[in-house]
C-alpha positions as a printed NumPy array, in Angstrom:
array([[  0.   ,   0.   ,   0.   ],
       [  1.508,   3.322,  -1.059],
       [  1.214,   6.667,   0.739],
       [ -1.867,   7.791,  -1.191],
       [ -3.639,   4.504,  -0.551],
       [ -2.865,   4.761,   3.151],
       [ -4.277,   8.297,   3.18 ],
       [ -7.475,   7.13 ,   1.496],
       [ -7.907,   4.291,   3.996],
       [ -7.277,   6.586,   6.945],
       [ -9.838,   9.118,   5.725],
       [-12.412,   6.358,   5.216],
       [-11.814,   4.938,   8.693],
       [-12.115,   8.325,  10.357],
       [-15.197,   9.325,   8.362],
       [-16.9  ,   5.99 ,   9.06 ],
       [-16.278,   6.247,  12.786],
       [-17.698,   9.789,  12.936],
       [-20.726,   8.899,  10.809],
       [-21.338,   5.683,  12.759],
       [-21.566,   7.595,  16.038],
       [-24.43 ,   9.624,  14.572],
       [-26.113,   6.548,  13.101],
       [-25.918,   4.581,  16.351],
       [-27.727,   7.412,  18.132],
       [-30.413,   7.617,  15.452],
       [-30.896,   3.835,  15.333],
       [-31.307,   3.705,  19.107],
       [-33.869,   6.491,  18.799],
       [-35.873,   4.136,  16.581],
       [-35.782,   1.262,  19.064],
       [-32.873,  -0.667,  17.563],
       [-29.884,  -1.815,  19.565],
       [-26.886,  -0.491,  17.633],
       [-23.13 ,  -1.011,  17.641],
       [-20.178,   0.103,  15.531],
       [-17.225,  -2.146,  14.757],
       [-14.304,  -0.823,  12.725],
       [-13.328,  -4.227,  11.293],
       [-14.897,  -7.514,  10.208],
       [-13.139,  -9.283,  13.077],
       [-14.619,  -6.901,  15.646],
       [-18.062,  -7.302,  14.073],
       [-17.808, -11.089,  14.38 ],
       [-16.923, -10.884,  18.076],
       [-19.736,  -8.392,  18.734],
       [-22.266, -10.65 ,  17.018],
       [-21.096, -13.722,  18.956],
       [-21.46 , -11.8  ,  22.223],
       [-25.114, -11.102,  21.388],
       [-26.15 , -14.721,  20.711],
       [-26.984, -16.827,  23.787],
       [-25.436, -20.301,  23.717],
       [-28.817, -22.037,  23.826],
       [-30.264, -20.176,  20.832],
       [-31.235, -21.911,  17.614],
       [-29.782, -19.792,  14.818],
       [-30.777, -19.326,  11.191],
       [-30.275, -16.757,   8.443],
       [-31.449, -15.404,   5.141],
       [-29.35 , -15.029,   2.024],
       [-26.453, -12.75 ,   2.979],
       [-22.947, -12.248,   1.656],
       [-22.127, -10.091,   4.679],
       [-22.559, -12.739,   7.372],
       [-20.324, -15.036,   5.337],
       [-17.665, -12.356,   4.886],
       [-17.3  , -11.649,   8.597],
       [-17.226, -15.385,   9.393],
       [-20.465, -15.406,  11.399],
       [-22.259, -18.019,   9.328],
       [-19.464, -20.571,   9.677],
       [-18.982, -19.809,  13.365],
       [-22.653, -20.482,  14.051],
       [-22.535, -23.732,  12.098],
       [-19.703, -24.881,  14.351],
       [-20.998, -23.623,  17.725],
       [-24.814, -23.472,  17.6  ],
       [-27.755, -25.565,  16.59 ],
       [-28.633, -24.122,  13.178],
       [-31.505, -24.276,  10.746],
       [-29.351, -24.292,   7.615],
       [-31.19 , -24.569,   4.305],
       [-27.936, -25.458,   2.547],
       [-28.036, -28.866,   4.258],
       [-31.288, -29.789,   2.493],
       [-31.298, -32.765,   0.143],
       [-34.373, -31.704,  -1.837],
       [-36.133, -28.453,  -2.77 ],
       [-39.017, -29.477,  -0.506],
       [-36.703, -29.97 ,   2.477],
       [-35.049, -26.62 ,   1.75 ],
       [-38.416, -24.855,   1.749],
       [-39.375, -26.52 ,   5.042],
       [-36.13 , -25.387,   6.711],
       [-36.775, -21.849,   5.506],
       [-40.239, -21.955,   7.068],
       [-38.881, -23.257,  10.372],
       [-36.293, -20.462,  10.358],
       [-39.112, -17.963,  10.868],
       [-39.391, -19.23 ,  14.452],
       [-35.697, -19.524,  15.31 ],
       [-34.284, -17.722,  18.342],
       [-31.65 , -15.636,  16.511],
       [-31.973, -14.695,  12.854],
       [-28.923, -13.349,  10.997],
       [-29.156, -11.013,   8.036],
       [-27.87 ,  -7.848,   6.445],
       [-29.506,  -4.931,   4.66 ],
       [-29.418,  -3.579,   1.147],
       [-29.327,  -0.014,   2.438],
       [-29.564,   2.092,   5.589],
       [-30.788,   5.667,   5.6  ],
       [-28.963,   8.43 ,   7.441],
       [-32.058,   8.687,   9.655],
       [-31.807,   5.021,  10.669],
       [-34.336,   3.239,   8.441],
       [-33.383,  -0.214,   7.102],
       [-34.22 ,  -1.131,   3.494],
       [-34.262,  -4.641,   2.049],
       [-35.389,  -6.252,  -1.189],
       [-36.247,  -9.955,  -1.227],
       [-37.112, -12.45 ,  -3.925],
       [-38.838, -15.153,  -1.856],
       [-39.809, -13.056,   1.156],
       [-38.352, -15.372,   3.817],
       [-35.627, -12.926,   4.818],
       [-37.837,  -9.871,   5.211],
       [-40.556, -11.964,   6.892],
       [-38.132, -13.111,   9.606],
       [-36.905,  -9.569,  10.155],
       [-40.448,  -8.405,  10.837],
       [-41.863, -11.17 ,  13.053],
       [-41.007, -14.566,  14.515],
       [-37.425, -14.806,  15.818],
       [-36.669, -13.648,  19.356],
       [-33.933, -11.397,  17.995],
       [-32.545, -10.304,  14.635],
       [-28.878,  -9.437,  14.114],
       [-28.471,  -7.185,  11.1  ],
       [-24.859,  -6.659,   9.986],
       [-24.436,  -3.63 ,   7.714],
       [-21.337,  -2.313,   5.958],
       [-20.98 ,   1.465,   6.13 ],
       [-20.869,   1.705,   2.328],
       [-24.625,   1.008,   2.388],
       [-25.544,   4.237,   4.175],
       [-27.676,   6.554,   2.016],
       [-28.861,  10.085,   2.71 ],
       [-32.584,   9.559,   2.125],
       [-35.138,   6.778,   1.868],
       [-35.4  ,   7.42 ,  -1.874],
       [-31.648,   7.011,  -2.368],
       [-31.693,   3.899,  -0.159],
       [-34.356,   2.33 ,  -2.359],
       [-32.299,   3.269,  -5.424],
       [-29.258,   1.573,  -3.911],
       [-31.242,  -1.563,  -3.129],
       [-32.341,  -1.831,  -6.758],
       [-29.385,  -0.425,  -8.673],
       [-26.505,  -1.834,  -6.604],
       [-27.606,  -4.716,  -4.378],
       [-30.061,  -6.353,  -6.763],
       [-27.825,  -6.089,  -9.809],
       [-24.855,  -7.567,  -7.929],
       [-27.045, -10.372,  -6.604],
       [-28.01 , -10.955, -10.212],
       [-24.38 , -11.903, -10.85 ],
       [-24.338, -13.948,  -7.66 ],
       [-27.138, -16.15 ,  -8.999],
       [-26.824, -15.813, -12.796],
       [-29.479, -17.67 , -14.747],
       [-30.196, -15.153, -17.5  ],
       [-33.832, -14.661, -16.545],
       [-33.792, -11.015, -15.454],
       [-32.758,  -7.911, -17.404],
       [-30.253,  -6.763, -14.777],
       [-28.241,  -9.97 , -15.16 ],
       [-27.723,  -9.188, -18.83 ],
       [-27.129,  -5.432, -18.642],
       [-25.977,  -4.719, -15.071],
       [-28.736,  -2.101, -14.79 ],
       [-32.07 ,  -2.186, -12.982],
       [-35.139,  -1.955, -15.212],
       [-37.759,  -2.209, -12.444],
       [-38.704,  -5.427, -14.197],
       [-41.991,  -7.27 , -13.856],
       [-40.942, -10.789, -14.872],
       [-41.619, -14.138, -13.122],
       [-38.023, -14.522, -11.922],
       [-37.484, -10.998, -10.639],
       [-35.473, -10.808,  -7.408],
       [-37.411,  -7.729,  -6.322],
       [-40.785,  -9.127,  -5.227],
       [-40.807,  -7.78 ,  -1.682],
       [-39.476,  -4.37 ,  -0.639],
       [-39.304,  -3.748,   3.109],
       [-38.57 ,  -0.554,   5.004],
       [-38.125,  -0.97 ,   8.756],
       [-38.774,   2.353,  10.493],
       [-38.55 ,   1.099,  14.082],
       [-37.8  ,  -2.055,  16.038],
       [-40.76 ,  -3.458,  17.953],
       [-40.299,  -4.637,  20.601],
       [-37.439,  -2.274,  21.411],
       [-34.091,  -3.988,  21.003],
       [-35.36 ,  -6.998,  19.062],
       [-33.427,  -5.901,  15.971],
       [-29.756,  -5.364,  16.729],
       [-27.73 ,  -3.506,  14.094],
       [-23.967,  -3.954,  13.852],
       [-22.353,  -1.35 ,  11.595],
       [-19.031,  -2.398,  10.061],
       [-16.354,   0.102,   9.079],
       [-14.925,  -2.155,   6.367],
       [-16.818,  -2.737,   3.136],
       [-18.855,  -5.915,   3.465],
       [-21.704,  -7.299,   1.398],
       [-23.504,  -5.932,  -1.621]])
């Protein structure tokens, strides 16, 4: 890393820490528990500290929880409802249904507004359903690059950035964004954007716990 690269990284770290302090306050004002971790390693340790040993853990589709190592840690240390262990599509769907009643649900977000609202787009609806109701607690791990000034810009990010990158994550050629890299607000059977959720507050207070990460994680 040369001098300019080190300068860029330092500025990002300092800006993220300052911005996170504001976001943590605003998230708490909306009933969320909120934490800031400068690195992926710190985020992993914070998440582990929030999960009781006797909890059954599950998750929705998330690159972020894999990047920080949380998914693998839970597989090794907790009883998990893991759809990737399913032998058939029917078994996979049943595990996803059972995950709605797990004790701790892990996820991320497609965007977070500067006022503390969480935005997610979902294809099947299992991820956003679990965030809203069912699990005793939800841990939502969010990279600071996902912070947007307004709800409108957060929705734009969810469509234009997160959805198009997820299109490359699961390429099957059935949506326009997979072919062009751009969102067309498509209305096709295989669209990934069937359910759009904005979470304004956590009810009950503290059920949704947000861990902000200073390093870039997820889409």
